[in-house]
Short mmCIF file of C-alpha atoms and ligand atoms in Angstrom, two decimals:
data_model
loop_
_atom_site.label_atom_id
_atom_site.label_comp_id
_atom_site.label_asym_id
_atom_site.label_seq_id
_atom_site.Cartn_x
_atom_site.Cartn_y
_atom_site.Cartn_z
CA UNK A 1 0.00 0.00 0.00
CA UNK A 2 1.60 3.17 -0.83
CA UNK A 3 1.55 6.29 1.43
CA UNK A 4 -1.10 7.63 3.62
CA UNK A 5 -3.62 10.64 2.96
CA UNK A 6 -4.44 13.23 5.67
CA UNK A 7 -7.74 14.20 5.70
CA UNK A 8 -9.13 16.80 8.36
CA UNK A 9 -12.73 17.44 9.20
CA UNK A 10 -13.59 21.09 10.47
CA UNK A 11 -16.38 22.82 10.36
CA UNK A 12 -18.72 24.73 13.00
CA UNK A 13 -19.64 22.86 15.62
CA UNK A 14 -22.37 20.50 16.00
CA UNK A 15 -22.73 20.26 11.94
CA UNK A 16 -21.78 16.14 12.30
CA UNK A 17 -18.01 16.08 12.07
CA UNK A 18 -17.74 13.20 14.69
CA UNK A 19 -20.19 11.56 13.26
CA UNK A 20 -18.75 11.44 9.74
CA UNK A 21 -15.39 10.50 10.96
CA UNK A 22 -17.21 7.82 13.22
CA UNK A 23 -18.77 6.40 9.88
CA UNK A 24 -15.46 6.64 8.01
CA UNK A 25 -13.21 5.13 10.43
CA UNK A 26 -15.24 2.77 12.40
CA UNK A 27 -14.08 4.44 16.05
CA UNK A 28 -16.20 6.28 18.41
CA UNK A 29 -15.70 10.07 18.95
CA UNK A 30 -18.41 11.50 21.50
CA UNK A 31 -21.19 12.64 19.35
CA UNK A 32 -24.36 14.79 20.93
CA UNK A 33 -26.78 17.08 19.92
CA UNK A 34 -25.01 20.53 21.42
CA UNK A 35 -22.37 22.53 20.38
CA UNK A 36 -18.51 21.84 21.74
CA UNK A 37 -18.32 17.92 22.31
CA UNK A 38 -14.78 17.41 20.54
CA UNK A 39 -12.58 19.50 22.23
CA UNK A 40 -9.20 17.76 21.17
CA UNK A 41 -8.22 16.80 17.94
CA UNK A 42 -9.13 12.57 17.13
CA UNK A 43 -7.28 10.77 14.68
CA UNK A 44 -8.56 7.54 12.66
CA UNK A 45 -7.66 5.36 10.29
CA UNK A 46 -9.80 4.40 7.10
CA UNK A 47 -8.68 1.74 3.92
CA UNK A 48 -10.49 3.17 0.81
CA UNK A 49 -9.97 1.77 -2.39
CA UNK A 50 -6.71 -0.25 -1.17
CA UNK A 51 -5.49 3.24 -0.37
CA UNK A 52 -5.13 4.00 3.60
CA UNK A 53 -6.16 7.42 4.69
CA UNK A 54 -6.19 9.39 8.70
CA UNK A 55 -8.51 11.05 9.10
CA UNK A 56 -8.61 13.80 11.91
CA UNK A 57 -11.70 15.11 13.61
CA UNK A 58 -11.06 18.79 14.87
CA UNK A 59 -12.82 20.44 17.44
CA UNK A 60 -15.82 22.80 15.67
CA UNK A 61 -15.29 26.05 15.56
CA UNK A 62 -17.51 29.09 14.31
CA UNK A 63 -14.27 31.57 12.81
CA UNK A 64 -10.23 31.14 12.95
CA UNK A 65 -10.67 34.56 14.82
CA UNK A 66 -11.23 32.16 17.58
CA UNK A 67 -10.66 32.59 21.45
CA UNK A 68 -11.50 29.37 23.45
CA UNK A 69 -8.91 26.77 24.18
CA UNK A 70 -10.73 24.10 21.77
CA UNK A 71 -11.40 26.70 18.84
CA UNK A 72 -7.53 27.43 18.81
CA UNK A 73 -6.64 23.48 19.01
CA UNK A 74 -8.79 23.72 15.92
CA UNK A 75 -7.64 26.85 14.02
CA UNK A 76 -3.46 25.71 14.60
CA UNK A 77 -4.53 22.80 12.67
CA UNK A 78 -6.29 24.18 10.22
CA UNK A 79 -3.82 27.37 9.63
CA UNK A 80 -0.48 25.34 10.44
CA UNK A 81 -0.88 21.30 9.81
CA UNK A 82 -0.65 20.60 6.09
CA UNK A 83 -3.12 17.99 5.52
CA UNK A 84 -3.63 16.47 2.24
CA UNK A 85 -7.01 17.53 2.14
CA UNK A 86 -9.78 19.72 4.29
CA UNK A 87 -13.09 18.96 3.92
CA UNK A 88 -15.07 21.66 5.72
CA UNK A 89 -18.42 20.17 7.27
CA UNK A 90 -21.54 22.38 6.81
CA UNK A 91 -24.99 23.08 8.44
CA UNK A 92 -27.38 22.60 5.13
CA UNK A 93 -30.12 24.47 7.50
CA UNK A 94 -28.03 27.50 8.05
CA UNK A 95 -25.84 27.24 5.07
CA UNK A 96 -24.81 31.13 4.80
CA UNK A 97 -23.68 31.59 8.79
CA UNK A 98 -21.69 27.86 8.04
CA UNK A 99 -19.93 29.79 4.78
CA UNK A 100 -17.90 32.06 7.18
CA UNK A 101 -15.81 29.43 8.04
CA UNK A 102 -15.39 28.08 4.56
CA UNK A 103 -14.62 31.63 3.19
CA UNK A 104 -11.72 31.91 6.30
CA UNK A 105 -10.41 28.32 5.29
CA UNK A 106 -9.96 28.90 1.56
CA UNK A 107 -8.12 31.87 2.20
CA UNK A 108 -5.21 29.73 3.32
CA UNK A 109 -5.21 26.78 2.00
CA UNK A 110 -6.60 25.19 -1.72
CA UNK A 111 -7.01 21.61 -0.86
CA UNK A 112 -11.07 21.55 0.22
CA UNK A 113 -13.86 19.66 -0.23
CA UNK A 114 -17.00 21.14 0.90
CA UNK A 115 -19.37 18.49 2.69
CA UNK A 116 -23.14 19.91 2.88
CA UNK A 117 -24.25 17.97 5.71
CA UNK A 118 -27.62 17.31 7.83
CA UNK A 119 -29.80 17.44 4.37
CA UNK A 120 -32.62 15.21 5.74
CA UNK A 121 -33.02 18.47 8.34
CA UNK A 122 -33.25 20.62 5.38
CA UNK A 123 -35.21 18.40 3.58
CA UNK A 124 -37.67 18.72 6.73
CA UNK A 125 -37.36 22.25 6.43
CA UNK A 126 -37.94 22.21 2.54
CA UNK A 127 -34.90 23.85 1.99
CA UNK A 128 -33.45 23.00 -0.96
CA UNK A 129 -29.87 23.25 -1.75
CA UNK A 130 -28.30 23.64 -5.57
CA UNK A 131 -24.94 21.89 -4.56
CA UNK A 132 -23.54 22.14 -8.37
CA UNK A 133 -24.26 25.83 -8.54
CA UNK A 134 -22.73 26.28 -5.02
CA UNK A 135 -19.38 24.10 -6.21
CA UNK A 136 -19.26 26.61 -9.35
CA UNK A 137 -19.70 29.72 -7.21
CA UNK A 138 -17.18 28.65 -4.82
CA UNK A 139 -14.91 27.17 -6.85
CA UNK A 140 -14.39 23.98 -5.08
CA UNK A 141 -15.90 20.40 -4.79
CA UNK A 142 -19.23 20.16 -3.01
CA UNK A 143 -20.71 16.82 -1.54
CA UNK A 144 -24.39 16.44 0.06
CA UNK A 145 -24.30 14.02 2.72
CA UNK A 146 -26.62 12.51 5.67
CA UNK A 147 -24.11 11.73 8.00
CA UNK A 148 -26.44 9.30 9.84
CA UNK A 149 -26.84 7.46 7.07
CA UNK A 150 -23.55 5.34 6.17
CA UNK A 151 -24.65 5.02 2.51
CA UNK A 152 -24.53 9.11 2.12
CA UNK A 153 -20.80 9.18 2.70
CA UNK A 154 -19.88 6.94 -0.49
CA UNK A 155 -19.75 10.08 -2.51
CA UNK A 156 -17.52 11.85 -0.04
CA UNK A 157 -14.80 9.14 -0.16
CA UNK A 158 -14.58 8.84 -3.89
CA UNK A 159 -14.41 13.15 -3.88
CA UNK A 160 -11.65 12.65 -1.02
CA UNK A 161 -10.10 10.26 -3.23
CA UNK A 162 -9.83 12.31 -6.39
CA UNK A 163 -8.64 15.25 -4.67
CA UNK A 164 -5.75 13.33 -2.67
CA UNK A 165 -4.79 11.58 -5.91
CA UNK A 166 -4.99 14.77 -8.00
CA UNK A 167 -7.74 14.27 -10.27
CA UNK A 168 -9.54 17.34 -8.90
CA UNK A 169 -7.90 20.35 -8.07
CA UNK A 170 -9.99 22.48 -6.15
CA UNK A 171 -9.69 26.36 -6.68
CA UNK A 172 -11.42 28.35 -4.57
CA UNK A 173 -12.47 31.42 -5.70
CA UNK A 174 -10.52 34.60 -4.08
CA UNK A 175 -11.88 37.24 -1.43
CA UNK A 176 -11.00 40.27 -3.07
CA UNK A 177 -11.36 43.64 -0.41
CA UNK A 178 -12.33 46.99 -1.19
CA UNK A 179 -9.42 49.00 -3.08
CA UNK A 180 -7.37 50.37 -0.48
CA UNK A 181 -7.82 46.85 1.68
CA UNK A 182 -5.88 44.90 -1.82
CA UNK A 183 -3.44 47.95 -2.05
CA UNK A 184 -2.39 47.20 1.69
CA UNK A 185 -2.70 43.46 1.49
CA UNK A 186 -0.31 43.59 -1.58
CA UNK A 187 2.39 46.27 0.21
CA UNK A 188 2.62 44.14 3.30
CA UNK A 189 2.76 40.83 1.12
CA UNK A 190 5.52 41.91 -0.87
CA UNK A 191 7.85 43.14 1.47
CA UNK A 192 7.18 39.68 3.59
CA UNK A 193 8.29 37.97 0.74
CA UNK A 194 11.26 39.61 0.07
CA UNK A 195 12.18 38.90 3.59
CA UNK A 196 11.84 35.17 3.06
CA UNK A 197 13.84 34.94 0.11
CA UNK A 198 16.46 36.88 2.03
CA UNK A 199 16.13 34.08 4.75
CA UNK A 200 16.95 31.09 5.03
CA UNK A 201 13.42 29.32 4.71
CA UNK A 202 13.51 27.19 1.17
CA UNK A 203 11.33 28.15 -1.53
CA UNK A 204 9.02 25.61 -1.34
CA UNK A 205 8.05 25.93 2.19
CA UNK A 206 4.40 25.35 2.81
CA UNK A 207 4.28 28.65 4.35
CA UNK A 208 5.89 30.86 1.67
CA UNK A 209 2.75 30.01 -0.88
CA UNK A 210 1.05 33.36 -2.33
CA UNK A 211 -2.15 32.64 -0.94
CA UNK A 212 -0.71 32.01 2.65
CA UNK A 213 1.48 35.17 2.69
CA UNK A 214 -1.78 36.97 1.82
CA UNK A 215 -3.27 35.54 4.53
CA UNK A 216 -0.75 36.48 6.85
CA UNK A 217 -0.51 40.27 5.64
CA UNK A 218 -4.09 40.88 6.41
CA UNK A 219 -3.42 39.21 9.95
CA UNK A 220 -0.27 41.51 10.82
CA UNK A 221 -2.92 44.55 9.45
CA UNK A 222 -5.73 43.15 11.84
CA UNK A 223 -2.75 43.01 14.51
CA UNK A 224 -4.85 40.31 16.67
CA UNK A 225 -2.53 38.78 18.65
CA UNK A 226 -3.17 35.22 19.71
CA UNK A 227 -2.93 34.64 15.38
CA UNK A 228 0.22 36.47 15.29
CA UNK A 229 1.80 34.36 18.28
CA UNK A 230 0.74 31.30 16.67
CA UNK A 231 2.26 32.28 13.02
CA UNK A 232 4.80 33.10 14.44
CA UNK A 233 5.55 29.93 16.55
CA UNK A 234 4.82 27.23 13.75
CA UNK A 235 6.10 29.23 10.81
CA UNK A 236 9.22 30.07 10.74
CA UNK A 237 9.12 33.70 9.29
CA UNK A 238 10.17 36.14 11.56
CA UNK A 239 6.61 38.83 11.33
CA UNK A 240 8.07 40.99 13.95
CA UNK A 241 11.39 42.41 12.05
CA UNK A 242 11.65 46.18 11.37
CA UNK A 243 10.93 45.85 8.02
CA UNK A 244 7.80 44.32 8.71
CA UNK A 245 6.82 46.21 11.20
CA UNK A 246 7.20 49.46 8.96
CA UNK A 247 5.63 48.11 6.32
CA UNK A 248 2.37 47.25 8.81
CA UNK A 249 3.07 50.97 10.06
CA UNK A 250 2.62 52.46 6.88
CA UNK A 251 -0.09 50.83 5.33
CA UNK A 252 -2.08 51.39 8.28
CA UNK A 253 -1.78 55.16 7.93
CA UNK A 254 -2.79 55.02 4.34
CA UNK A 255 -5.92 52.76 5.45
CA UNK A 256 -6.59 55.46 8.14
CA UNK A 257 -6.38 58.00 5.42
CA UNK A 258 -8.61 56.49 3.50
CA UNK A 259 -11.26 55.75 6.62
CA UNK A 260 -10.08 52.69 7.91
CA UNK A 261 -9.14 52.79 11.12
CA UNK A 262 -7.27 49.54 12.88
CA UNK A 263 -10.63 49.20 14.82
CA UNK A 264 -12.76 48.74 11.92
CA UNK A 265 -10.25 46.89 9.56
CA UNK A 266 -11.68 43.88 10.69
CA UNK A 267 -15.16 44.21 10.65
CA UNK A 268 -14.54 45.20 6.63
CA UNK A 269 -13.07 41.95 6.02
CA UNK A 270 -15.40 40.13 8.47
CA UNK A 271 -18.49 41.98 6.45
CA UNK A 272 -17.01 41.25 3.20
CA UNK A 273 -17.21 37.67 4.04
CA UNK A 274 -20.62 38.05 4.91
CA UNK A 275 -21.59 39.66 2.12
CA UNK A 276 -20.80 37.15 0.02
CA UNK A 277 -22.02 34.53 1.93
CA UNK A 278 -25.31 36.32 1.50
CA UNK A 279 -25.28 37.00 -1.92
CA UNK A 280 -24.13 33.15 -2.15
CA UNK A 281 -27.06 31.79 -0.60
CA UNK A 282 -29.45 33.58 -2.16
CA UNK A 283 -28.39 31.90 -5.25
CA UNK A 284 -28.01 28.53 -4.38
CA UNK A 285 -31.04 27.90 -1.60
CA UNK A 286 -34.47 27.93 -1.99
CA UNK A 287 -36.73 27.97 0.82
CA UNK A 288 -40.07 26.21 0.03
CA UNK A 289 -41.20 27.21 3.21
CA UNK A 290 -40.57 31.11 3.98
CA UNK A 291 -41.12 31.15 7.40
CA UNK A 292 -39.05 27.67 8.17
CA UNK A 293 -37.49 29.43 11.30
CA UNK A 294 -39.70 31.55 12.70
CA UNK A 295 -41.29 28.99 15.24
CA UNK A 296 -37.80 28.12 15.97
CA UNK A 297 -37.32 32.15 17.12
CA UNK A 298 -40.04 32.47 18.48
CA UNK A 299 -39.37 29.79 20.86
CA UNK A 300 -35.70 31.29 21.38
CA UNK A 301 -37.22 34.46 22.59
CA UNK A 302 -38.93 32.69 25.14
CA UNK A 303 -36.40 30.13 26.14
CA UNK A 304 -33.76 31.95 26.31
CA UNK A 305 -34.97 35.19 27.69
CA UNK A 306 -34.23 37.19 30.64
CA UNK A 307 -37.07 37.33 32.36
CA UNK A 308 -38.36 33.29 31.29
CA UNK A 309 -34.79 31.53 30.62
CA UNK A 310 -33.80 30.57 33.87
CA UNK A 311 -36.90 29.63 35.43
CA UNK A 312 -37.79 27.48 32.41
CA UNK A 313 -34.22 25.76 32.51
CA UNK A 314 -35.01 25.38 36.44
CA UNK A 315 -38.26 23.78 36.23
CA UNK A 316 -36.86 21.33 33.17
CA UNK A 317 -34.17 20.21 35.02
CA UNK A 318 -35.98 20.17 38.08
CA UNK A 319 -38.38 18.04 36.77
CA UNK A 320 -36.26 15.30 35.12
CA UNK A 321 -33.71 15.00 38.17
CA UNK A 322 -37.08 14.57 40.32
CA UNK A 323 -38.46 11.98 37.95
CA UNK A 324 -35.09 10.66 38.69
CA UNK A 325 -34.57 10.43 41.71
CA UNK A 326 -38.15 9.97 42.82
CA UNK A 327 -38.67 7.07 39.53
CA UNK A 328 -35.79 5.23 40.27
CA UNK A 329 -36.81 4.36 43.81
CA UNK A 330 -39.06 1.96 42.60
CA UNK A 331 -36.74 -0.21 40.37
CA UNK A 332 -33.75 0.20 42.98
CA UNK A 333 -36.02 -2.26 45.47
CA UNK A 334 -36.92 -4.68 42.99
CA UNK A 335 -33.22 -5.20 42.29
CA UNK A 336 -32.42 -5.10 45.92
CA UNK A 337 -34.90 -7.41 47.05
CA UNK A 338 -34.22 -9.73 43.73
CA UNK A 339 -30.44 -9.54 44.71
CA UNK A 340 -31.24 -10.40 48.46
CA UNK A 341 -33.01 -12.92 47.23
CA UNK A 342 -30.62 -14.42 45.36
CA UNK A 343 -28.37 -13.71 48.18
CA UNK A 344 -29.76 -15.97 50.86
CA UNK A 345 -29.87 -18.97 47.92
CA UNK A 346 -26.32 -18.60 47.84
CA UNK A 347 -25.74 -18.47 51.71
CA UNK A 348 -27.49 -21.40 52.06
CA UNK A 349 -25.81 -23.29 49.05
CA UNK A 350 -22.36 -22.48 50.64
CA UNK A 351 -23.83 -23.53 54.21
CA UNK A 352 -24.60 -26.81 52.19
CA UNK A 353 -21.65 -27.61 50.67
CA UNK A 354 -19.56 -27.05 53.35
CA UNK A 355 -18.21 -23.64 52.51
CA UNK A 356 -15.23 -22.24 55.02
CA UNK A 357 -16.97 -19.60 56.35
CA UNK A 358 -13.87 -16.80 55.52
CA UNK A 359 -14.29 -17.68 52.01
CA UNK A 360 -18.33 -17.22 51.94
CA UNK A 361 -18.00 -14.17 53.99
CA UNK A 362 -15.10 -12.45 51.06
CA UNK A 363 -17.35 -14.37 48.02
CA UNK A 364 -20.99 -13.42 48.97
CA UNK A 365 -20.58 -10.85 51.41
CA UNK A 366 -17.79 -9.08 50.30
CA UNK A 367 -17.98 -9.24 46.14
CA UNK A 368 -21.81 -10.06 45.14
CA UNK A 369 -23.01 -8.05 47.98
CA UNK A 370 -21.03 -5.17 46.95
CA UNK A 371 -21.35 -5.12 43.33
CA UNK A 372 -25.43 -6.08 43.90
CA UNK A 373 -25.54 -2.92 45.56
CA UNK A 374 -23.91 -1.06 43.79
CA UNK A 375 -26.11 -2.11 40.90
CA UNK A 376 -29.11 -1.74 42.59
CA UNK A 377 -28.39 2.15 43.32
CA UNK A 378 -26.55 3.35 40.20
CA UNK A 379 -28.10 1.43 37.41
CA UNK A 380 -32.11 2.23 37.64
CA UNK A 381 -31.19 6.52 38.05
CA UNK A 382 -28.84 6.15 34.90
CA UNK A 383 -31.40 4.37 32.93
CA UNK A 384 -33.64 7.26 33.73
CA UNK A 385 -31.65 10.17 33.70
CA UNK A 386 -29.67 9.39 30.14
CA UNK A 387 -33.20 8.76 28.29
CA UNK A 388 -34.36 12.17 29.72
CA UNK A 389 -31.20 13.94 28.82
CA UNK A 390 -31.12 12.58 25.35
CA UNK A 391 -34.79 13.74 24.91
CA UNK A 392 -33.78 17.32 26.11
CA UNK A 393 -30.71 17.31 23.97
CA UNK A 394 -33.17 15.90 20.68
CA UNK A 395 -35.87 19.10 21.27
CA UNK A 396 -32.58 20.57 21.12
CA UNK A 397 -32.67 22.44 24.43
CA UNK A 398 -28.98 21.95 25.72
CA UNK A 399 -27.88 24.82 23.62
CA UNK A 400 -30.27 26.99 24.85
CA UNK A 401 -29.19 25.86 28.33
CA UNK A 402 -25.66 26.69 28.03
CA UNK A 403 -26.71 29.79 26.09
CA UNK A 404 -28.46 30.97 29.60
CA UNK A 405 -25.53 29.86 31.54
CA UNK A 406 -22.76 31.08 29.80
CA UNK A 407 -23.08 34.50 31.20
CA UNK A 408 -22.55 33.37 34.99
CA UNK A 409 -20.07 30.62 34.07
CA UNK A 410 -17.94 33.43 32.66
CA UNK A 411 -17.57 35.06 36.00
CA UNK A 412 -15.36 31.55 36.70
CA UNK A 413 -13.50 32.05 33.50
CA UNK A 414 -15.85 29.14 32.10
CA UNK A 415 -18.19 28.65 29.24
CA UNK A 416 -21.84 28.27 29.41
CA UNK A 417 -21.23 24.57 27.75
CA UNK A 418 -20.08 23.69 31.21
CA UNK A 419 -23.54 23.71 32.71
CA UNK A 420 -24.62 20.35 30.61
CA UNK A 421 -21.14 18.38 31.54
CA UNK A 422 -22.38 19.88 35.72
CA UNK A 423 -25.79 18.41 35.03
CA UNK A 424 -24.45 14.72 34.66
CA UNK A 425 -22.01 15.20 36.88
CA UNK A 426 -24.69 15.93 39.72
CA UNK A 427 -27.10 13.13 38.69
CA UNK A 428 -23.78 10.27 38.57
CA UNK A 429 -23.42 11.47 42.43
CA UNK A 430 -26.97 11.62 43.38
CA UNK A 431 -26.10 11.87 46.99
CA UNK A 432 -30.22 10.91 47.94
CA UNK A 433 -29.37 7.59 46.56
CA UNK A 434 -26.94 6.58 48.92
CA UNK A 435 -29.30 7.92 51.19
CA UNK A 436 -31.87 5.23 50.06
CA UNK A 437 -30.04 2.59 50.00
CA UNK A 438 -28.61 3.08 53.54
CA UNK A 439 -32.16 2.54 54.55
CA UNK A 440 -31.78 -1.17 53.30
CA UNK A 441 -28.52 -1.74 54.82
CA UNK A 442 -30.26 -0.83 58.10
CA UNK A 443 -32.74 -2.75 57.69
N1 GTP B 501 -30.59 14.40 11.41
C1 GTP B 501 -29.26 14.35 11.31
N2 GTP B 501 -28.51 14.43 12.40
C2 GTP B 501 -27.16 14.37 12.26
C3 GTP B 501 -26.53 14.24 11.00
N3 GTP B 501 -25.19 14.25 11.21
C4 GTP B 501 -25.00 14.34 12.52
N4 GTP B 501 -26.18 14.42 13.17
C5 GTP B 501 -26.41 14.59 14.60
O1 GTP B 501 -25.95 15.90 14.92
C6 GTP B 501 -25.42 15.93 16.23
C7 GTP B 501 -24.02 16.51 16.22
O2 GTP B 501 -23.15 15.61 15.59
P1 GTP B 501 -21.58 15.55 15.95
O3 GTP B 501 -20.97 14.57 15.00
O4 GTP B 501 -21.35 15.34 17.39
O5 GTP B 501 -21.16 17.04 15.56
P2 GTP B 501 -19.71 17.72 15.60
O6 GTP B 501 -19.63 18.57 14.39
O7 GTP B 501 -18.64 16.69 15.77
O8 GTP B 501 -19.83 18.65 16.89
P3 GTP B 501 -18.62 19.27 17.79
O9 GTP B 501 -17.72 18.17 18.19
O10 GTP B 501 -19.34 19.91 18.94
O11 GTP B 501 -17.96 20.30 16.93
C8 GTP B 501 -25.47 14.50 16.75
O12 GTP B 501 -26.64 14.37 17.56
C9 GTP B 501 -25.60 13.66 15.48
O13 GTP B 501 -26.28 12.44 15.71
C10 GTP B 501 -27.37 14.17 9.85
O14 GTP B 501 -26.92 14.09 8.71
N5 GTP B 501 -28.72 14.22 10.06
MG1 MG B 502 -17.26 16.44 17.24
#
C-alpha cells in the first residue's frame, strides 16, 4: 500500500463532524446534539480503495478569529498542519452563517472539499440546496451528505479520493477587499516575501505560498494577537522584524487616510465575508417554506430570555432529576430485594456444601453483595436520567441551556457549555441515593 492521505474534518460545531469520521473510520468520537463535544483533535484510520487514509476530527469552531482553548486546538490545525485535504463540514439548514468558516479556510489553504451535511433536516425544512451551482460559485468540490446514514458518505470518499490523488484540483475562488484593503494586502505581502527569500526558509516551504502570505498580511494589518503568536511559533518567518513592522506601520496610515481605522479593519473583512455569503445563498437555496425558522425564534425568545430563561431551565431540570430520583426508587427495590433474594440462595448453598466460612464471607458478602448494591443504586437513576437527557438534547434544548448559563459561568472564566457536563455530573453522584439505599442496609 503506498503512502497515507491526511484528511481533516472542520467545520462549526455540531454540523456532524464526529459523526462522519465515526462512519469513516469505524471508532467512536463522543457525538451529541449541542455545540462543543470534541474538544481535542481525534485521529482515525480508514482503507479506501486499497489506499489507507487518517482522518482527523477537529474540534468545531464558528471563525479562525477564535478565542477558546478548543477553537484554537482547531484553528493551529487548520492554519499550520498541512493535511492532504480539508473537507469543511456544513450546516445545510443554516448554510450562509456555516460559509464564514469556509470563506476563512480557503483563504489559506486550496485543498477543500466542501461536505453539505444534515440534508434530511433541510429536507424537513424544505430547503433545498443547488450543490452544483454552489461548487461553481465557490470554486471547489461540493458533496451532500446525511451523515447518519452510512450510505450518504460513499460520494464523499470517492471526492476525497480524487482530490488526494490529484484528479480534482480544487480552486477556490478569491476574497478580493475593497481598493485600499488589496493595495495594503499587496504592500505588506511583498515586502514579507522579500524577507523570506532573504532568509533562510527554502522556496518551497508550505508557508511561503502566495495565498498564505496573503493571509498572513491581512493578519499583521488586523494586529490580533493570539494569530500572530501562533504564526509566528509554527512558521518560521520572523513577522516581527523592522521591516515588517514598517511596512504594517505604513499601510495602516494610508488605510486610516482612507477611513479605515485599525478598529474597523476587521469588521470590513469580516463583512465582506458576509456579504458574500449572502449574496451566495441567495443563489443557491431555496426555501419552500418562507417562514421555516420563525417557530424556531419564536421559541428562542422565550427560552432563552431574561425574564423566562432561567426559570424554564429550572423547572426542566428540576423536573427530570425529580423523575429521577423519585422514579428510580421503585426499580432500585426490585433489584435489591431480587439480589437479596438471590443472596440468601447462595448463603445457604455455601452452608450446604460445606463452605469455610472466611471464604463465603469475602465471596458473597464481600464481592456479590457489593457489586449487587452497587447495581441496585446506580443502574435504575442512569437508565432514567440518560433517556431524559437525550430527549432534552433531541428538542434541542442543551444549547439553549448553556446559552443561559454562559453568562454566569464566565464570572469563573468558564463557558456556558459547562452547565450540561455539571448536570451529569450531579445526577452520577446523586447523593439521595446513597441515602436510600442506607435505609436497606439498616434494615
Ligand atoms: N438528522 C441528522 N442528524 C445528524 C446528522 N449528522 C449528525 N447528526 C447529529 O448531529 C449531532 C451533532 O453531531 P456531531 O458529529 O457530534 O457534531 P460535531 O460537528 O462533531 O460537533 P462538535 O464536536 O461539537 O464540533 C449528533 O446528535 C448527530 O447524531 C445528519 O446528517 N442528520
Ligand atoms: Mg465532534
Amino acid at each position: 500500500m503506498s503512502k497515507s492521505y491526511t484528511v481533516a474534518l472542520a467545520g462549526n460545531p455540531n454540523v456532524g463532524k464526529s459523526t462522519i469520521f465515526n462512519n469513516l473510520t469505524g471508532m467512536h468520537q463522543h457525538t451529541g446534539n449541542w455545540p462543543g463535544k470534541t474538544v481535542a483533535n481525534a485521529t482515525g484510520e480508514a482503507i479506501i480503495n486499497n489506499q489507507k487514509y487518517t482522518f482527523v476530527d477537529i474540534p468545531g469552531t464558528y471563525s479562525i478569529m477564535s478565542n477558546s482553548e478548543e477553537e484554537e486546538i482547531a484553528r493551529d490545525y487548520i492554519c499550520f498542519s498541512n493535511p492532504d485535504v480539508t473537507i469543511i463540514v456544513v450546516d445545510s439548514t443554516c448554510l450562509e452563517r456555516n460559509l464564514n468558516l469556509v470563506f476563512q479556510i480557503t483563504e489559506i489553504t486550496t485543498k477543500v472539499i466542501l461536505c453539505v451535511n444534515l440534508l434530511d433536516e433541510a429536507k424537513k425544512k424544505k430547503i433545498k440546496i443547488d450543490l452544483e451551482k454552489l461548487s461553481d460559485l465557490l470554486g471547489i468540490p461540493v458533496v451532500g451528505t446525511t451523515a447518519k446514514n452510512k450510505n450518504t458518505l460513499e460520494n464523499l470518499k470517492k471526492m476525497v479520493q480524487k482530490v488526494c490523488t490529484g484528479e480534482i484540483t480544487p480552486s477556490p475562488k478569491k476574497l478580493i477587499y475593497e481598493k485600499a484593503i488589496e493595495k495594503a494586502i499587496t504592500k505588506v505581502k511583498a515586502v514579507l516575501s522579500e524577507d523570506i527569500k532573504d532568509s533562510n526558509i527554502k522556496e518551497n516551504n508550505k508557508y511561503t505560498s502566495e495565498k498564505f502570505l496573503r493571509w498572513i498580511s491581512i493578519k499583521l494589518i488586523d494586529g490580533e494577537e493570539k494569530i500572530l503568536e501562533s504564526i509566528k511559533k509554527h512558521t518560521k518567518i520572523n513577522i516581527q522584524n523592522e521591516k515588517i513592522k514598517l511596512a504594517v506601520k505604513q499601510v495602516r496610515e494610508e488605510l486610516k487616510e482612507n477611513g479605515i481605522k485599525s478598529n474597523n479593519f476587521k469588521d470590513k473583512i469580516v463583512s465582506n465575508i458576509l456579504n458574500k455569503a449572502e449574496k451566495i445563498c441567495k443563489n443557491v437555496c431555496t426555501f419552500e417554506n418562507k417562514d421555516y425558522s420563525n417557530r424556531d425564534r419564536k421559541l428562542d425568545k422565550i427560552l432563552t430570555s431574561k425574564k423566562f430563561g432561567i426559570p424554564i431551565m429550572i423547572l426542566f431540570l428540576a423536573l427530570i432529576f425529580w423523575i429521577t430520583i423519585v422514579g428510580a426508587n421503585y426499580p432500585s427495590e426490585v433489584l435489591f430485594n431480587f439480589f437479596a433474594y438471590i443472596q440468601k440462595g447462595l448463603i445457604n448453598l455455601a452452608n450446604i456444601i460445606k463452605m469455610p466460612e472466611w471464604l463465603s464471607n469475602m465471596l458473597i458478602k464481600g464481592i456479590y453483595q457489593t457489586l449487587t448494591w452497587v447495581i441496585s443504586v446506580m443502574l435504575p437513576p442512569m437508565a432514567i436520567f440518560f433517556p431524559l437527557f437525550t430527549f432534552l438534547e433531541d428538542l434541542g434544548y442543551l444549547p439553549r441551556i448553556a446559552f443561559n448559563m454562559d453568562k454566569f459561568f464566565k464570572k469563573a472564566c468558564c463557558t456556558g457549555k459547562q452547565m450540561i457536563t455539571m448536570c451529569m455530573g450531579v445526577t452520577k453522584r446523586h447523593f439521595l441515593r446513597i441515602k436510600h439505599v442506607s435505609k436497606y442496609i439498616h434494615k
